[in-house]
PDB file of N, CA and C in Angstrom:
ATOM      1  N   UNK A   1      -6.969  84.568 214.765  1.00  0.00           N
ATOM      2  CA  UNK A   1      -7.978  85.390 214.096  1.00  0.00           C
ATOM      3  C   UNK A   1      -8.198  84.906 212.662  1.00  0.00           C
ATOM      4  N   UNK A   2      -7.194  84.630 212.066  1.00  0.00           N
ATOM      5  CA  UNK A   2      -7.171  84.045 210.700  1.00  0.00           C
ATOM      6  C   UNK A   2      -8.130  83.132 210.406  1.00  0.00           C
ATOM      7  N   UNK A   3      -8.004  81.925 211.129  1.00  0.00           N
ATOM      8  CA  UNK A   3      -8.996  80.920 211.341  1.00  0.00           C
ATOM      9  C   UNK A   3     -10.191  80.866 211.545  1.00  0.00           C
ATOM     10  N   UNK A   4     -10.734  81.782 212.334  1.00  0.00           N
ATOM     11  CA  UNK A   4     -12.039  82.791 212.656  1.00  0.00           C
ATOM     12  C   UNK A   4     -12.646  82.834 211.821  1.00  0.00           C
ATOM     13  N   UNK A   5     -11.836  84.045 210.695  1.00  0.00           N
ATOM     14  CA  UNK A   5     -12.246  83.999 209.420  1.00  0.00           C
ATOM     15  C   UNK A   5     -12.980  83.247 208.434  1.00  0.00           C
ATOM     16  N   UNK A   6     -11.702  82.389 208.154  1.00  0.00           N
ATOM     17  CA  UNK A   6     -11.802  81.258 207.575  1.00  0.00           C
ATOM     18  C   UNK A   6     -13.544  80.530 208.110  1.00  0.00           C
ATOM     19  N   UNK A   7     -13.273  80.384 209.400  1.00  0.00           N
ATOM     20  CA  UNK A   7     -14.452  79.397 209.013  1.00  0.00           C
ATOM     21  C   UNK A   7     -15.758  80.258 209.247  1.00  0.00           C
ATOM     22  N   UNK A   8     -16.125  81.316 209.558  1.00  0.00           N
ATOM     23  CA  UNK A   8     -16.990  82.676 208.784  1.00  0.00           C
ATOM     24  C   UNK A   8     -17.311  82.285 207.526  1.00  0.00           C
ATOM     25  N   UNK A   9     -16.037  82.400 206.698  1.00  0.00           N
ATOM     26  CA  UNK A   9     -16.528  82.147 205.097  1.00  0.00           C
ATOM     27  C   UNK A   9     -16.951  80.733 204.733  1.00  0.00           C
ATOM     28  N   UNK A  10     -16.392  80.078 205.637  1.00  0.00           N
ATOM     29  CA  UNK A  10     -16.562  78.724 204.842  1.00  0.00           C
ATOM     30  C   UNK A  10     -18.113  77.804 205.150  1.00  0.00           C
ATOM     31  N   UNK A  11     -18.825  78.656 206.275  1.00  0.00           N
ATOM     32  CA  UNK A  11     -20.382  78.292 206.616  1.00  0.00           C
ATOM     33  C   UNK A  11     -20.828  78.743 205.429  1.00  0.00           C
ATOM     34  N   UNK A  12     -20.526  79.898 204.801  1.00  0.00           N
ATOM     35  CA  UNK A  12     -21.198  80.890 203.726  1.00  0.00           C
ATOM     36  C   UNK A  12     -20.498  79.830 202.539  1.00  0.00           C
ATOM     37  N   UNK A  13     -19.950  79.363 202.134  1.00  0.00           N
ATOM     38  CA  UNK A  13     -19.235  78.819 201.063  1.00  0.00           C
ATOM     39  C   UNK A  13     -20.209  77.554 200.886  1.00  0.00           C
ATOM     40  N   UNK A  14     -20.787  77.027 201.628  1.00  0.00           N
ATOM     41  CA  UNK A  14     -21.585  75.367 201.879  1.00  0.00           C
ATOM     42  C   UNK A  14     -22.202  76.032 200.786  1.00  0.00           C
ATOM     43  N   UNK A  15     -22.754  75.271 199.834  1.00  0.00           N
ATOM     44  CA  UNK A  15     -23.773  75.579 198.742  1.00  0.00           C
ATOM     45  C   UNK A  15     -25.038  75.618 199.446  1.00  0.00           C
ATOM     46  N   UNK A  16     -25.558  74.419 200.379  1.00  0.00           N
ATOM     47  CA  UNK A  16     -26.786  74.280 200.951  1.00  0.00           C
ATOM     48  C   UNK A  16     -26.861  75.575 201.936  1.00  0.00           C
ATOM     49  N   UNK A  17     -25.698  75.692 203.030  1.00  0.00           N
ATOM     50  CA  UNK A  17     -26.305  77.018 203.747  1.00  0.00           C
ATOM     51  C   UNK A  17     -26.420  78.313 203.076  1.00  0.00           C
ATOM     52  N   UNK A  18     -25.870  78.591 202.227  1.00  0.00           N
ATOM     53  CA  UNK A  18     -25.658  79.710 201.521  1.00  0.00           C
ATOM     54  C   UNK A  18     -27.527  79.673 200.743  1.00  0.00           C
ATOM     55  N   UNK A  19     -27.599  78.637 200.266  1.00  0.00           N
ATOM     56  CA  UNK A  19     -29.158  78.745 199.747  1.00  0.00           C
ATOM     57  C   UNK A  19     -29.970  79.200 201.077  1.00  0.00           C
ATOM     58  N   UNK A  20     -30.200  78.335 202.139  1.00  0.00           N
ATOM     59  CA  UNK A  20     -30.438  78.976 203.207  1.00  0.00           C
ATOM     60  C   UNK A  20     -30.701  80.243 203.651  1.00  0.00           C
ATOM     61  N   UNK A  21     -29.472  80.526 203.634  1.00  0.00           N
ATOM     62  CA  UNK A  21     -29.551  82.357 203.404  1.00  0.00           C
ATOM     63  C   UNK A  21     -30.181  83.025 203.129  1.00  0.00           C
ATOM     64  N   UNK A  22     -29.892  82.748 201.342  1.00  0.00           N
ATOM     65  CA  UNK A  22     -30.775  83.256 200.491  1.00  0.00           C
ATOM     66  C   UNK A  22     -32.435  83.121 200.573  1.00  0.00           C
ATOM     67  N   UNK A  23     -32.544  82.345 201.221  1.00  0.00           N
ATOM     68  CA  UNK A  23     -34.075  82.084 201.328  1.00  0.00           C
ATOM     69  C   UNK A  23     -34.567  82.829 201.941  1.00  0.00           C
ATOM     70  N   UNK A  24     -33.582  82.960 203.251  1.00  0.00           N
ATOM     71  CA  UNK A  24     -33.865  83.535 204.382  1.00  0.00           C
ATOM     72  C   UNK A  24     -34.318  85.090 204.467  1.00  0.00           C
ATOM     73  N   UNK A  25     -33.390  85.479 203.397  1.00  0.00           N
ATOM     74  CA  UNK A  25     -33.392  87.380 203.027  1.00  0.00           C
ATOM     75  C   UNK A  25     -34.973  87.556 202.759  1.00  0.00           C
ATOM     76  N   UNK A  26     -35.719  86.204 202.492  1.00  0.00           N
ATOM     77  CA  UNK A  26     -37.330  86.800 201.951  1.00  0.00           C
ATOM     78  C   UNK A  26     -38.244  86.936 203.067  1.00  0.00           C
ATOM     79  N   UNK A  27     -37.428  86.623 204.702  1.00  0.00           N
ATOM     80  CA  UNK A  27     -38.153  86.484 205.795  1.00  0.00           C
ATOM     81  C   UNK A  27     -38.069  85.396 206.371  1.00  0.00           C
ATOM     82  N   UNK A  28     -38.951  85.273 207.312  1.00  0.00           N
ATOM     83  CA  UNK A  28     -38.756  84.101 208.430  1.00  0.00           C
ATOM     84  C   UNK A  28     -39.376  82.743 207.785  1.00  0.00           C
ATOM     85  N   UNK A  29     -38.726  81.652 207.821  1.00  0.00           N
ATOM     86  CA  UNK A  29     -39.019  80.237 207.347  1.00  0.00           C
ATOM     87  C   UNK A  29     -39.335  79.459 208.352  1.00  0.00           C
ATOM     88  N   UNK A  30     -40.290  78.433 208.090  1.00  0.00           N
ATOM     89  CA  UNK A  30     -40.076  76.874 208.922  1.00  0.00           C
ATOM     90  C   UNK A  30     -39.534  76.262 207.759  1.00  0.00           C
ATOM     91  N   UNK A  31     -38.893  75.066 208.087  1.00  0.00           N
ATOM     92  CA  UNK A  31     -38.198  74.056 207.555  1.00  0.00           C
ATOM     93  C   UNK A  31     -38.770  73.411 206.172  1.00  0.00           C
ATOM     94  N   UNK A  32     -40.166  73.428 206.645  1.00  0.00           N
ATOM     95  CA  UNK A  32     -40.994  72.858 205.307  1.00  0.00           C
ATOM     96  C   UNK A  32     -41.143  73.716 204.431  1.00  0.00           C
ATOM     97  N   UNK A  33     -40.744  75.547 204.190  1.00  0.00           N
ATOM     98  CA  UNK A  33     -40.858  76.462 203.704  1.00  0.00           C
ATOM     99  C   UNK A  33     -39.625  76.342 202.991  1.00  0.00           C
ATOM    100  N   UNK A  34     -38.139  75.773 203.799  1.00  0.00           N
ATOM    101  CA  UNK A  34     -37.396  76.393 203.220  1.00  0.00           C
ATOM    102  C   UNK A  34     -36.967  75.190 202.260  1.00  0.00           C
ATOM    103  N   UNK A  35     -37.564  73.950 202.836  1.00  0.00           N
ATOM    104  CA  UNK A  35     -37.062  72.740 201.719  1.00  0.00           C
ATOM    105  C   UNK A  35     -37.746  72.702 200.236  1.00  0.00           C
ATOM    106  N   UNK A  36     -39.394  73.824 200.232  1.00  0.00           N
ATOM    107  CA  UNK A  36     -39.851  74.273 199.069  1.00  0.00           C
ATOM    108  C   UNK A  36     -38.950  75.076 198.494  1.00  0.00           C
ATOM    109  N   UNK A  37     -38.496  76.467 199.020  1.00  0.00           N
ATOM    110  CA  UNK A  37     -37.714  77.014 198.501  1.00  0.00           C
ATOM    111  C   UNK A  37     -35.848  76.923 197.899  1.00  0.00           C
ATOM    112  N   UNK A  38     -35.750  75.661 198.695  1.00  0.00           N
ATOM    113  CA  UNK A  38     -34.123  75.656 198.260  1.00  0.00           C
ATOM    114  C   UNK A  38     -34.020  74.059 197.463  1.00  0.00           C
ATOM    115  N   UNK A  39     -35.040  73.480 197.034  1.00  0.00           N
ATOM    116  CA  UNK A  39     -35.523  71.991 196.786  1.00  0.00           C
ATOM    117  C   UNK A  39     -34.393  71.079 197.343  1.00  0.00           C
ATOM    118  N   UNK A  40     -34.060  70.914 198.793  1.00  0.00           N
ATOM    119  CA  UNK A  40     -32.777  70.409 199.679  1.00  0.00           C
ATOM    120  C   UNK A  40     -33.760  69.522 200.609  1.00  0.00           C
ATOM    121  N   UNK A  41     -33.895  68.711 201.023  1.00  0.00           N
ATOM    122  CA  UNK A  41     -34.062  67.520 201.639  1.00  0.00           C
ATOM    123  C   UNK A  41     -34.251  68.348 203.046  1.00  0.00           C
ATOM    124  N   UNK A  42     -35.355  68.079 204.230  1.00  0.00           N
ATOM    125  CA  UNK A  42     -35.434  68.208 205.449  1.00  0.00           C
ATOM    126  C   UNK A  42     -34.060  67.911 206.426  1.00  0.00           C
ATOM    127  N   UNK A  43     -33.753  66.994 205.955  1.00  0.00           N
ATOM    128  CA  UNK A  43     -32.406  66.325 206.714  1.00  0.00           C
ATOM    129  C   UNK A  43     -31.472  67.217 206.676  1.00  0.00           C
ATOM    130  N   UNK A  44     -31.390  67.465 205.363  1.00  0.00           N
ATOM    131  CA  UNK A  44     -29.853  68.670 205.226  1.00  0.00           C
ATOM    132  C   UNK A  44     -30.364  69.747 205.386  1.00  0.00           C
ATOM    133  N   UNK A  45     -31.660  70.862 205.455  1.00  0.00           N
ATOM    134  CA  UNK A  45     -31.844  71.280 205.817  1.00  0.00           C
ATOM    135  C   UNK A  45     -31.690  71.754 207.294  1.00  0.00           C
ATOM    136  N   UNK A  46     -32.586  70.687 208.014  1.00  0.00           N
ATOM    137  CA  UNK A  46     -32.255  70.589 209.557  1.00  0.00           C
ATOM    138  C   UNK A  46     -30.630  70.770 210.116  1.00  0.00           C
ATOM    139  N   UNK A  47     -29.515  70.018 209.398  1.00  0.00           N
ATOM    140  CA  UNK A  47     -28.481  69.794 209.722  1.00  0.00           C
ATOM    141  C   UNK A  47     -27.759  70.912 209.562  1.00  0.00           C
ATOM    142  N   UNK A  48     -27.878  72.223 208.228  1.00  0.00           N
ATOM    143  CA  UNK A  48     -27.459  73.173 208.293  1.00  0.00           C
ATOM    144  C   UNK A  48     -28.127  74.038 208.666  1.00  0.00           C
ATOM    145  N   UNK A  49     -29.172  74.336 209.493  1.00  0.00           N
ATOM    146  CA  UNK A  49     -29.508  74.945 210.102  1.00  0.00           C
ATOM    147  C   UNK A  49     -28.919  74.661 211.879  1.00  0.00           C
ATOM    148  N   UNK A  50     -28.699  73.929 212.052  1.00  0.00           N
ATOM    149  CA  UNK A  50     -28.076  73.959 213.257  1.00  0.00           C
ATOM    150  C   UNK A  50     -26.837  74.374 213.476  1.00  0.00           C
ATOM    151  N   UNK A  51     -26.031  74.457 212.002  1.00  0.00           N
ATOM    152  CA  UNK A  51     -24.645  75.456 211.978  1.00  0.00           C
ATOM    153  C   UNK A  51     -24.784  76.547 211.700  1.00  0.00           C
ATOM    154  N   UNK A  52     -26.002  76.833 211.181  1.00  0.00           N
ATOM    155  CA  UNK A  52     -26.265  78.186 210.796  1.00  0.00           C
ATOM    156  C   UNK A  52     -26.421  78.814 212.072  1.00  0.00           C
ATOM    157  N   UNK A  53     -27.454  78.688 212.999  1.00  0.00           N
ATOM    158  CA  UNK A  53     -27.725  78.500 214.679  1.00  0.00           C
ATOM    159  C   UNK A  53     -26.525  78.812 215.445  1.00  0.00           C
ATOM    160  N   UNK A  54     -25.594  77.891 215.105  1.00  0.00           N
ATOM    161  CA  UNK A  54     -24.544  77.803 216.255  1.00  0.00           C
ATOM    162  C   UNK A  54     -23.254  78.986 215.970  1.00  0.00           C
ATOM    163  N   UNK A  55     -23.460  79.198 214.247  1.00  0.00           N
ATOM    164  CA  UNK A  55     -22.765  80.101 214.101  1.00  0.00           C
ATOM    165  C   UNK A  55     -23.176  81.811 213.806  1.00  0.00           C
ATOM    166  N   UNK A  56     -24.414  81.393 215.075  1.00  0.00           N
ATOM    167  CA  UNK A  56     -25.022  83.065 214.733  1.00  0.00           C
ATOM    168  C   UNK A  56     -25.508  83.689 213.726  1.00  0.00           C
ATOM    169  N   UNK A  57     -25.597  82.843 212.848  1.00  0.00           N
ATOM    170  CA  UNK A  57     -26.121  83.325 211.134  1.00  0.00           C
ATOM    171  C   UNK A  57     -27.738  83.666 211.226  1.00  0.00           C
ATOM    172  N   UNK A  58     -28.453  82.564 211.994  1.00  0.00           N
ATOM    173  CA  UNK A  58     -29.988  82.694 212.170  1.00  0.00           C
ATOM    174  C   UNK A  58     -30.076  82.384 213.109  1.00  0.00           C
ATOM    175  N   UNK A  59     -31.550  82.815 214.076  1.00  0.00           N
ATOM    176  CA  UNK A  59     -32.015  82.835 215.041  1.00  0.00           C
ATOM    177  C   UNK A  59     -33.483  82.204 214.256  1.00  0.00           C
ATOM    178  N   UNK A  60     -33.810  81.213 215.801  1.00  0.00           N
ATOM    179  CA  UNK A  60     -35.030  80.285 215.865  1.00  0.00           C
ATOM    180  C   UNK A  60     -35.862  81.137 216.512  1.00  0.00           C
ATOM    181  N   UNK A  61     -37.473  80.636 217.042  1.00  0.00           N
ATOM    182  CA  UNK A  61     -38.378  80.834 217.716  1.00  0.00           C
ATOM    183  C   UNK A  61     -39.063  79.664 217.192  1.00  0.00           C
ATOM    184  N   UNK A  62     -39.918  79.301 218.467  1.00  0.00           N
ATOM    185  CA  UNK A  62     -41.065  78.373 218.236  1.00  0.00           C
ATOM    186  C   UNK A  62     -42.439  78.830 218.510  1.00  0.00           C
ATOM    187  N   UNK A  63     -43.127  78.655 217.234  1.00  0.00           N
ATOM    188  CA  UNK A  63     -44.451  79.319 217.246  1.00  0.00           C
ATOM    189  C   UNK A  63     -45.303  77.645 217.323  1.00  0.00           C
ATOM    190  N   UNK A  64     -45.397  77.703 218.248  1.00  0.00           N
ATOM    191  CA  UNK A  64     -46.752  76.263 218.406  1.00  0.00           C
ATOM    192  C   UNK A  64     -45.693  74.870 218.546  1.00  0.00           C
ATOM    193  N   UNK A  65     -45.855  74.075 217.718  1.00  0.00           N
ATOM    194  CA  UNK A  65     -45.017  73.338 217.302  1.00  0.00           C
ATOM    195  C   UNK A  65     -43.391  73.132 216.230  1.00  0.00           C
ATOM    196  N   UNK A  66     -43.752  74.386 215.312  1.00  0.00           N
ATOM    197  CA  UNK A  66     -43.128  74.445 214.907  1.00  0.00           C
ATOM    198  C   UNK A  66     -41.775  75.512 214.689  1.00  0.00           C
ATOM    199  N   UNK A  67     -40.318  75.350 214.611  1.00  0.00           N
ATOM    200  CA  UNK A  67     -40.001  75.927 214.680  1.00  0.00           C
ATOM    201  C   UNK A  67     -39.773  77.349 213.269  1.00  0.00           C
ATOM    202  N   UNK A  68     -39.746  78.345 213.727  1.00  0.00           N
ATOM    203  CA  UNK A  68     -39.438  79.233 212.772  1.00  0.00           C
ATOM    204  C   UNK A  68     -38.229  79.830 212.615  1.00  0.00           C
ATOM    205  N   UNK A  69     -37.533  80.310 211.543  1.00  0.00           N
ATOM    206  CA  UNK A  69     -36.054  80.293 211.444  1.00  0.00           C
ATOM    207  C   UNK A  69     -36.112  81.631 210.653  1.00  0.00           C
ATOM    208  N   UNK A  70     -35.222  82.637 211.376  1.00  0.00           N
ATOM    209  CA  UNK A  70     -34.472  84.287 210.557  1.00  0.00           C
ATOM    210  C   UNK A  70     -33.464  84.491 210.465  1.00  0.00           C
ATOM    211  N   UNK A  71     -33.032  85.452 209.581  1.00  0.00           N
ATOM    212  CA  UNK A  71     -31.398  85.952 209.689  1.00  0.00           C
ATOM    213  C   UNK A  71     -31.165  86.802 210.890  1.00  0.00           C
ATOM    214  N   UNK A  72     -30.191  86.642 211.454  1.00  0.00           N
ATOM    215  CA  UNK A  72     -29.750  88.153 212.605  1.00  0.00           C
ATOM    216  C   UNK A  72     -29.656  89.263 212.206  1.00  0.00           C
ATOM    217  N   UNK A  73     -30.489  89.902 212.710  1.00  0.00           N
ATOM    218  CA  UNK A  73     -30.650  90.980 212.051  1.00  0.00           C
ATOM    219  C   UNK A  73     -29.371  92.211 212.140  1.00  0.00           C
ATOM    220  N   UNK A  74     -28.805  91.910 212.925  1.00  0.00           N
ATOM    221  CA  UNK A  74     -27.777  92.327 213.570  1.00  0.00           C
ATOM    222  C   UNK A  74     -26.945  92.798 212.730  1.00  0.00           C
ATOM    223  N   UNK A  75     -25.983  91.394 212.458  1.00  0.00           N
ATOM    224  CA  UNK A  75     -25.335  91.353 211.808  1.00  0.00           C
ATOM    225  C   UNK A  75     -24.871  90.555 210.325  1.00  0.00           C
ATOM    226  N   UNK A  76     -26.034  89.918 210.063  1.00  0.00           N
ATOM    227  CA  UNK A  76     -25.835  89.065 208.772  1.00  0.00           C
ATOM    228  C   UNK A  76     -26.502  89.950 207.666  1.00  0.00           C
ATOM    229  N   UNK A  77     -28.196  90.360 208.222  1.00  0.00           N
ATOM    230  CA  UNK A  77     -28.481  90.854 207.264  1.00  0.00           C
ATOM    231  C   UNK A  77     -27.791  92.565 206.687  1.00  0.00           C
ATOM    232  N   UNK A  78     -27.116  92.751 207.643  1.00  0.00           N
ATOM    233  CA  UNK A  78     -26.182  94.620 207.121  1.00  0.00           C
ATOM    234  C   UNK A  78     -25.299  93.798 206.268  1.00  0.00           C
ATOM    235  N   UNK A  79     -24.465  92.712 206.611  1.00  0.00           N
ATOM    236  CA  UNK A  79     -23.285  92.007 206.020  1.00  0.00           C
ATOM    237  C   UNK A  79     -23.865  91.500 204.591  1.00  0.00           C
ATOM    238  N   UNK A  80     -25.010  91.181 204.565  1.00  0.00           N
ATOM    239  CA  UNK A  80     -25.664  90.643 202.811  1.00  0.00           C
ATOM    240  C   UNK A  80     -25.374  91.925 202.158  1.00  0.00           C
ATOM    241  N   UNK A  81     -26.685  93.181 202.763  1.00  0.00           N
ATOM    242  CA  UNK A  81     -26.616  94.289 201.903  1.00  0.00           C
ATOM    243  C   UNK A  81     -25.259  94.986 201.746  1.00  0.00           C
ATOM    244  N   UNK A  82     -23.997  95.077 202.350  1.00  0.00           N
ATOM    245  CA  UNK A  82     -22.846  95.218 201.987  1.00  0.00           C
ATOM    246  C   UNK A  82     -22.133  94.189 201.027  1.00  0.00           C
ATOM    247  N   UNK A  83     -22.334  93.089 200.811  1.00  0.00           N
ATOM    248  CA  UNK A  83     -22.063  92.446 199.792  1.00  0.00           C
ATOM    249  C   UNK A  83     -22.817  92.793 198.256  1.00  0.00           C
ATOM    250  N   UNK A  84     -23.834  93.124 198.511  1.00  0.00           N
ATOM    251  CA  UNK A  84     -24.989  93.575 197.536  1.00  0.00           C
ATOM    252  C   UNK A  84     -24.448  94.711 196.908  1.00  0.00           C
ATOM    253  N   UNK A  85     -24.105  95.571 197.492  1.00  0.00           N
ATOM    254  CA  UNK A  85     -23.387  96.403 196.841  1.00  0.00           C
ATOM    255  C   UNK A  85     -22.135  96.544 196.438  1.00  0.00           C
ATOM    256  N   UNK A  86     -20.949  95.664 197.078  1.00  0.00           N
ATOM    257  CA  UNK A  86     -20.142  95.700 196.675  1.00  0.00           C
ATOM    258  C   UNK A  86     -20.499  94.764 195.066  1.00  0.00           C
ATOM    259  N   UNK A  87     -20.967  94.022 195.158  1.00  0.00           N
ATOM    260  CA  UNK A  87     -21.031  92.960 193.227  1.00  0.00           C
ATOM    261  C   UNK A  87     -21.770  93.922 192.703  1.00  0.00           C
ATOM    262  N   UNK A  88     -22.517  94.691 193.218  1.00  0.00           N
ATOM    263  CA  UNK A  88     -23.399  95.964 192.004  1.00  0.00           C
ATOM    264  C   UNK A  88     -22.046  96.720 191.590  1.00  0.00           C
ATOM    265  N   UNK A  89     -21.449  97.072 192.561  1.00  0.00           N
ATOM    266  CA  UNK A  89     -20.056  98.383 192.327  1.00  0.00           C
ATOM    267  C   UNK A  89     -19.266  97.387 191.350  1.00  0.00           C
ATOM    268  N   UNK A  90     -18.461  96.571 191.706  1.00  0.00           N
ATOM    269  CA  UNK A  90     -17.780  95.804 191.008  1.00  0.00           C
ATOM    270  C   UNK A  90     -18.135  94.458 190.008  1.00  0.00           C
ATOM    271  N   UNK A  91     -19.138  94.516 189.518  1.00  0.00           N
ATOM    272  CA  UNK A  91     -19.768  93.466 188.947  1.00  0.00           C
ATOM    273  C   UNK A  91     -18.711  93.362 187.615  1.00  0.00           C
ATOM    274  N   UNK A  92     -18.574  94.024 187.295  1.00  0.00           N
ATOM    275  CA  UNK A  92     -17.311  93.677 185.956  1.00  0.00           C
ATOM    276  C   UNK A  92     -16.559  93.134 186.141  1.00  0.00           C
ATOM    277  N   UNK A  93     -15.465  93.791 187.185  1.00  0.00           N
ATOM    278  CA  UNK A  93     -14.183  93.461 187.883  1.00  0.00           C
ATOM    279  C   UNK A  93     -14.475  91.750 188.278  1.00  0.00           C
ATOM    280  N   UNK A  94     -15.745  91.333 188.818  1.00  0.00           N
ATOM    281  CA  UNK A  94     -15.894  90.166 189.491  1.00  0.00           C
ATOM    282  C   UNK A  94     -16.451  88.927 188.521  1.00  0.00           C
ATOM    283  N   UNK A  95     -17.024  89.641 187.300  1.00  0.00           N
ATOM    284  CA  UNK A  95     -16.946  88.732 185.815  1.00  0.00           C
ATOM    285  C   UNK A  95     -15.325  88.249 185.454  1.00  0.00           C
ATOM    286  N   UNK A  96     -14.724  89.388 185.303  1.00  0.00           N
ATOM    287  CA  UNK A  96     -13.269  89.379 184.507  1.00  0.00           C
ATOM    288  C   UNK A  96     -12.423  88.276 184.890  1.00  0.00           C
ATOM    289  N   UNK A  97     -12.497  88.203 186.429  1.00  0.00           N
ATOM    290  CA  UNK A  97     -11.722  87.243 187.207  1.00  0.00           C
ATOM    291  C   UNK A  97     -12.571  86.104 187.480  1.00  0.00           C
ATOM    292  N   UNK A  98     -13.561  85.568 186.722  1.00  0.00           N
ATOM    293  CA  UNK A  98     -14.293  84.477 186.949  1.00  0.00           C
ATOM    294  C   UNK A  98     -15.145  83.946 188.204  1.00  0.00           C
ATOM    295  N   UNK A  99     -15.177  84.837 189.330  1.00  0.00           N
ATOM    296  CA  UNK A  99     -15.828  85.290 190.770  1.00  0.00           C
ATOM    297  C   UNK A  99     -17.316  85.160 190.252  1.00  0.00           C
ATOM    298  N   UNK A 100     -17.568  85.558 189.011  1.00  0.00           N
ATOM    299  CA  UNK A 100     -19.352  86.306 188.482  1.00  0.00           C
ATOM    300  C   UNK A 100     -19.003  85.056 186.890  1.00  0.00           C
ATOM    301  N   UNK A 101     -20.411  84.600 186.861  1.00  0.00           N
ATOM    302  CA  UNK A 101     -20.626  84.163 185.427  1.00  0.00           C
ATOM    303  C   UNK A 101     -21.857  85.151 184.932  1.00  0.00           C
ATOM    304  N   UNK A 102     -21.555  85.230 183.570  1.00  0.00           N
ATOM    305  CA  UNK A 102     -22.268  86.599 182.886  1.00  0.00           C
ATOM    306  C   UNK A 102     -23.751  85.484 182.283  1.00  0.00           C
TER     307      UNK A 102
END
């Protein structure tokens, strides 16, 4: 189970998927949307999106040709807004210990 964990956090830890993410919270992307928004190369894009994919983080659809990319609604996006609030609640606590830059 430990390990589980571990690599849970450590998809979220990638700087590039984690931008991803973040992009993602504004709605559904194609690839060329999200390489505007995260200024990351198609390639690495593409490439973490297929771990993002495999690790249940986002769900695809293909509209025409292209594909379109969301968060699960399931369970990633409740898991953001619980993070969201926990750094609102503790935003000091998470400065103090160097977690938060002010």
């Amino acid at each position: 189970m430990k390990s589980a964990y571990k690599l849970f956090f450590d998809a979220l830890a990638n700087e590039a998927r984690l931008r991803i993410v973040l992009s993602l919270r504004g709605g559904p992307k194609c690839v060329k949307e999200l390489c505007g928004d995260t200024r990351l190369e198609q390639s690495r894009i593409s490439h973490n999106l297929r771990c993002l994919s495999n690790c249940g983080f986002v769900n695809n659809k293909r509209q025409g040709k292209t594909r379109v990319y969301s968060l699960n609604e399931t369970t990633i996006v409740p898991l953001l807004k619980l993070i969201d609030r926990h750094i609102a609640k503790y935003q000091e606590h998470l400065i103090k210990c160097g977690v938060l830059k002010e």
